[in-house]
Amino acid sequence: MKYKRKLAELSHKILKIIVKQECPGKVGLALTPEEENLRSKLENMHALISAPQQFKGRLSELLSQMRMQWNQYALTGGSEYTIDKDCEEEMKSFLSMQQKAMEVLTDTATKDLKALQIIFDGMPELVRG
């Protein structure tokens, strides 16, 4: 994650440098059709995002709801997460099943190690004859 952020920062710096190099050369020239098309698309996207009933408004509403919930938790001193009893029981049974499976695996590995030790100890006799 750290490297992705660093790559994004460096890419942004390179983009700024390229813009500074290209802008003075383009001063006074008309936009190409491709640039004009890109400009209109960007303006449309900006208008969509900035519209109050669209994403920006919804995002602001979600952020305010999250802040209200966070403040409610902070004021009541309640825990951030809750779990219902059925879910808790299901998790307990699953974890106990996993623990039993780990015990069986441990026992099997111990038995296999003992068998391997017996084979290892008997190898010199087999080699001799």
PDB file of C-alpha atoms in Angstrom:
ATOM      1  CA  MET A   1       0.000   0.000   0.000  1.00  0.00           C
ATOM      2  CA  LYS A   2       2.888   2.324   0.853  1.00  0.00           C
ATOM      3  CA  TYR A   3       4.491   1.709  -2.540  1.00  0.00           C
ATOM      4  CA  LYS A   4       1.246   2.298  -4.400  1.00  0.00           C
ATOM      5  CA  ARG A   5       0.869   5.659  -2.677  1.00  0.00           C
ATOM      6  CA  LYS A   6       4.487   6.547  -3.475  1.00  0.00           C
ATOM      7  CA  LEU A   7       3.961   5.547  -7.127  1.00  0.00           C
ATOM      8  CA  ALA A   8       0.831   7.702  -7.316  1.00  0.00           C
ATOM      9  CA  GLU A   9       2.697  10.677  -5.809  1.00  0.00           C
ATOM     10  CA  LEU A  10       5.597  10.301  -8.234  1.00  0.00           C
ATOM     11  CA  SER A  11       3.223   9.910 -11.182  1.00  0.00           C
ATOM     12  CA  HIS A  12       1.448  13.091 -10.121  1.00  0.00           C
ATOM     13  CA  LYS A  13       4.783  14.958  -9.887  1.00  0.00           C
ATOM     14  CA  ILE A  14       5.748  13.767 -13.373  1.00  0.00           C
ATOM     15  CA  LEU A  15       2.374  14.871 -14.705  1.00  0.00           C
ATOM     16  CA  LYS A  16       2.859  18.343 -13.175  1.00  0.00           C
ATOM     17  CA  ILE A  17       6.289  18.628 -14.806  1.00  0.00           C
ATOM     18  CA  ILE A  18       4.911  17.590 -18.200  1.00  0.00           C
ATOM     19  CA  VAL A  19       2.095  20.131 -17.868  1.00  0.00           C
ATOM     20  CA  LYS A  20       4.609  22.886 -17.047  1.00  0.00           C
ATOM     21  CA  GLN A  21       6.646  21.944 -20.120  1.00  0.00           C
ATOM     22  CA  GLU A  22       3.698  21.692 -22.504  1.00  0.00           C
ATOM     23  CA  CYS A  23       1.663  24.737 -21.426  1.00  0.00           C
ATOM     24  CA  PRO A  24       4.083  27.467 -22.584  1.00  0.00           C
ATOM     25  CA  GLY A  25       4.344  25.850 -26.012  1.00  0.00           C
ATOM     26  CA  LYS A  26       0.571  25.602 -26.392  1.00  0.00           C
ATOM     27  CA  VAL A  27      -0.201  29.213 -25.444  1.00  0.00           C
ATOM     28  CA  GLY A  28      -2.117  30.919 -28.230  1.00  0.00           C
ATOM     29  CA  LEU A  29      -2.884  27.703 -30.110  1.00  0.00           C
ATOM     30  CA  ALA A  30      -6.420  26.440 -30.571  1.00  0.00           C
ATOM     31  CA  LEU A  31      -7.463  23.217 -28.890  1.00  0.00           C
ATOM     32  CA  THR A  32      -7.305  20.114 -31.042  1.00  0.00           C
ATOM     33  CA  PRO A  33     -10.584  18.238 -31.602  1.00  0.00           C
ATOM     34  CA  GLU A  34      -9.341  15.497 -29.275  1.00  0.00           C
ATOM     35  CA  GLU A  35      -8.549  18.035 -26.544  1.00  0.00           C
ATOM     36  CA  GLU A  36     -11.903  19.744 -27.043  1.00  0.00           C
ATOM     37  CA  ASN A  37     -13.682  16.382 -26.749  1.00  0.00           C
ATOM     38  CA  LEU A  38     -11.751  15.589 -23.568  1.00  0.00           C
ATOM     39  CA  ARG A  39     -12.556  19.032 -22.158  1.00  0.00           C
ATOM     40  CA  SER A  40     -16.286  18.595 -22.750  1.00  0.00           C
ATOM     41  CA  LYS A  41     -16.226  15.129 -21.148  1.00  0.00           C
ATOM     42  CA  LEU A  42     -14.423  16.492 -18.086  1.00  0.00           C
ATOM     43  CA  GLU A  43     -16.885  19.376 -17.802  1.00  0.00           C
ATOM     44  CA  ASN A  44     -19.808  16.936 -17.986  1.00  0.00           C
ATOM     45  CA  MET A  45     -18.261  14.730 -15.302  1.00  0.00           C
ATOM     46  CA  HIS A  46     -17.660  17.740 -13.074  1.00  0.00           C
ATOM     47  CA  ALA A  47     -21.256  18.864 -13.528  1.00  0.00           C
ATOM     48  CA  LEU A  48     -22.516  15.374 -12.640  1.00  0.00           C
ATOM     49  CA  ILE A  49     -20.409  15.154  -9.517  1.00  0.00           C
ATOM     50  CA  SER A  50     -21.139  18.695  -8.377  1.00  0.00           C
ATOM     51  CA  ALA A  51     -24.913  18.419  -8.789  1.00  0.00           C
ATOM     52  CA  PRO A  52     -26.495  18.500  -5.302  1.00  0.00           C
ATOM     53  CA  GLN A  53     -28.799  15.560  -5.956  1.00  0.00           C
ATOM     54  CA  GLN A  54     -25.965  13.473  -7.354  1.00  0.00           C
ATOM     55  CA  PHE A  55     -22.832  11.971  -5.857  1.00  0.00           C
ATOM     56  CA  LYS A  56     -21.468  14.979  -3.999  1.00  0.00           C
ATOM     57  CA  GLY A  57     -24.763  15.544  -2.190  1.00  0.00           C
ATOM     58  CA  ARG A  58     -25.158  11.867  -1.407  1.00  0.00           C
ATOM     59  CA  LEU A  59     -21.598  11.637  -0.170  1.00  0.00           C
ATOM     60  CA  SER A  60     -22.099  14.650   2.085  1.00  0.00           C
ATOM     61  CA  GLU A  61     -25.280  13.100   3.466  1.00  0.00           C
ATOM     62  CA  LEU A  62     -23.530   9.781   4.157  1.00  0.00           C
ATOM     63  CA  LEU A  63     -20.651  11.554   5.871  1.00  0.00           C
ATOM     64  CA  SER A  64     -23.003  13.505   8.105  1.00  0.00           C
ATOM     65  CA  GLN A  65     -24.895  10.317   9.018  1.00  0.00           C
ATOM     66  CA  MET A  66     -21.617   8.583   9.870  1.00  0.00           C
ATOM     67  CA  ARG A  67     -20.568  11.508  12.062  1.00  0.00           C
ATOM     68  CA  MET A  68     -23.919  11.436  13.862  1.00  0.00           C
ATOM     69  CA  GLN A  69     -23.612   7.701  14.518  1.00  0.00           C
ATOM     70  CA  TRP A  70     -20.020   8.092  15.674  1.00  0.00           C
ATOM     71  CA  ASN A  71     -21.036  10.877  18.064  1.00  0.00           C
ATOM     72  CA  GLN A  72     -23.921   8.759  19.357  1.00  0.00           C
ATOM     73  CA  TYR A  73     -21.544   5.882  20.110  1.00  0.00           C
ATOM     74  CA  ALA A  74     -19.077   8.240  21.752  1.00  0.00           C
ATOM     75  CA  LEU A  75     -21.757   9.818  23.955  1.00  0.00           C
ATOM     76  CA  THR A  76     -23.392   6.573  25.040  1.00  0.00           C
ATOM     77  CA  GLY A  77     -20.084   4.831  25.601  1.00  0.00           C
ATOM     78  CA  GLY A  78     -21.349   1.834  23.670  1.00  0.00           C
ATOM     79  CA  SER A  79     -19.103  -0.495  21.814  1.00  0.00           C
ATOM     80  CA  GLU A  80     -18.641   0.072  18.121  1.00  0.00           C
ATOM     81  CA  TYR A  81     -19.696  -3.424  17.124  1.00  0.00           C
ATOM     82  CA  THR A  82     -22.511  -5.641  18.270  1.00  0.00           C
ATOM     83  CA  ILE A  83     -23.386  -9.199  17.369  1.00  0.00           C
ATOM     84  CA  ASP A  84     -26.638 -11.054  17.805  1.00  0.00           C
ATOM     85  CA  LYS A  85     -26.859 -14.265  19.862  1.00  0.00           C
ATOM     86  CA  ASP A  86     -27.524 -16.579  16.908  1.00  0.00           C
ATOM     87  CA  CYS A  87     -24.445 -15.335  15.115  1.00  0.00           C
ATOM     88  CA  GLU A  88     -22.393 -15.635  18.284  1.00  0.00           C
ATOM     89  CA  GLU A  89     -23.481 -19.250  18.805  1.00  0.00           C
ATOM     90  CA  GLU A  90     -22.742 -20.090  15.196  1.00  0.00           C
ATOM     91  CA  MET A  91     -19.268 -18.583  15.519  1.00  0.00           C
ATOM     92  CA  LYS A  92     -18.627 -20.502  18.742  1.00  0.00           C
ATOM     93  CA  SER A  93     -19.652 -23.807  17.170  1.00  0.00           C
ATOM     94  CA  PHE A  94     -17.545 -23.108  14.095  1.00  0.00           C
ATOM     95  CA  LEU A  95     -14.494 -22.208  16.184  1.00  0.00           C
ATOM     96  CA  SER A  96     -14.898 -25.276  18.393  1.00  0.00           C
ATOM     97  CA  MET A  97     -15.143 -27.427  15.268  1.00  0.00           C
ATOM     98  CA  GLN A  98     -11.963 -25.808  13.965  1.00  0.00           C
ATOM     99  CA  GLN A  99     -10.230 -26.414  17.291  1.00  0.00           C
ATOM    100  CA  LYS A 100     -11.187 -30.111  17.209  1.00  0.00           C
ATOM    101  CA  ALA A 101      -9.891 -30.381  13.651  1.00  0.00           C
ATOM    102  CA  MET A 102      -6.596 -28.779  14.725  1.00  0.00           C
ATOM    103  CA  GLU A 103      -6.305 -31.286  17.583  1.00  0.00           C
ATOM    104  CA  VAL A 104      -6.827 -34.184  15.149  1.00  0.00           C
ATOM    105  CA  LEU A 105      -4.209 -32.729  12.808  1.00  0.00           C
ATOM    106  CA  THR A 106      -1.762 -32.288  15.679  1.00  0.00           C
ATOM    107  CA  ASP A 107      -2.294 -35.881  16.826  1.00  0.00           C
ATOM    108  CA  THR A 108      -1.841 -37.165  13.271  1.00  0.00           C
ATOM    109  CA  ALA A 109       1.350 -35.152  12.816  1.00  0.00           C
ATOM    110  CA  THR A 110       2.713 -36.447  16.145  1.00  0.00           C
ATOM    111  CA  LYS A 111       1.959 -40.064  15.177  1.00  0.00           C
ATOM    112  CA  ASP A 112       3.551 -39.556  11.759  1.00  0.00           C
ATOM    113  CA  LEU A 113       6.672 -38.062  13.351  1.00  0.00           C
ATOM    114  CA  LYS A 114       6.956 -41.075  15.657  1.00  0.00           C
ATOM    115  CA  ALA A 115       6.561 -43.428  12.675  1.00  0.00           C
ATOM    116  CA  LEU A 116       9.213 -41.513  10.751  1.00  0.00           C
ATOM    117  CA  GLN A 117      11.556 -41.702  13.724  1.00  0.00           C
ATOM    118  CA  ILE A 118      11.085 -45.492  13.850  1.00  0.00           C
ATOM    119  CA  ILE A 119      11.814 -45.710  10.110  1.00  0.00           C
ATOM    120  CA  PHE A 120      14.849 -43.448  10.500  1.00  0.00           C
ATOM    121  CA  ASP A 121      16.164 -45.544  13.402  1.00  0.00           C
ATOM    122  CA  GLY A 122      15.661 -48.768  11.404  1.00  0.00           C
ATOM    123  CA  MET A 123      17.357 -47.543   8.217  1.00  0.00           C
ATOM    124  CA  PRO A 124      20.914 -48.517   9.262  1.00  0.00           C
ATOM    125  CA  GLU A 125      19.780 -52.113   9.806  1.00  0.00           C
ATOM    126  CA  LEU A 126      18.121 -52.236   6.384  1.00  0.00           C
ATOM    127  CA  VAL A 127      21.217 -50.828   4.690  1.00  0.00           C
ATOM    128  CA  ARG A 128      23.523 -53.348   6.406  1.00  0.00           C
ATOM    129  CA  GLY A 129      21.659 -56.222   5.259  1.00  0.00           C
TER     130      GLY A 129
END
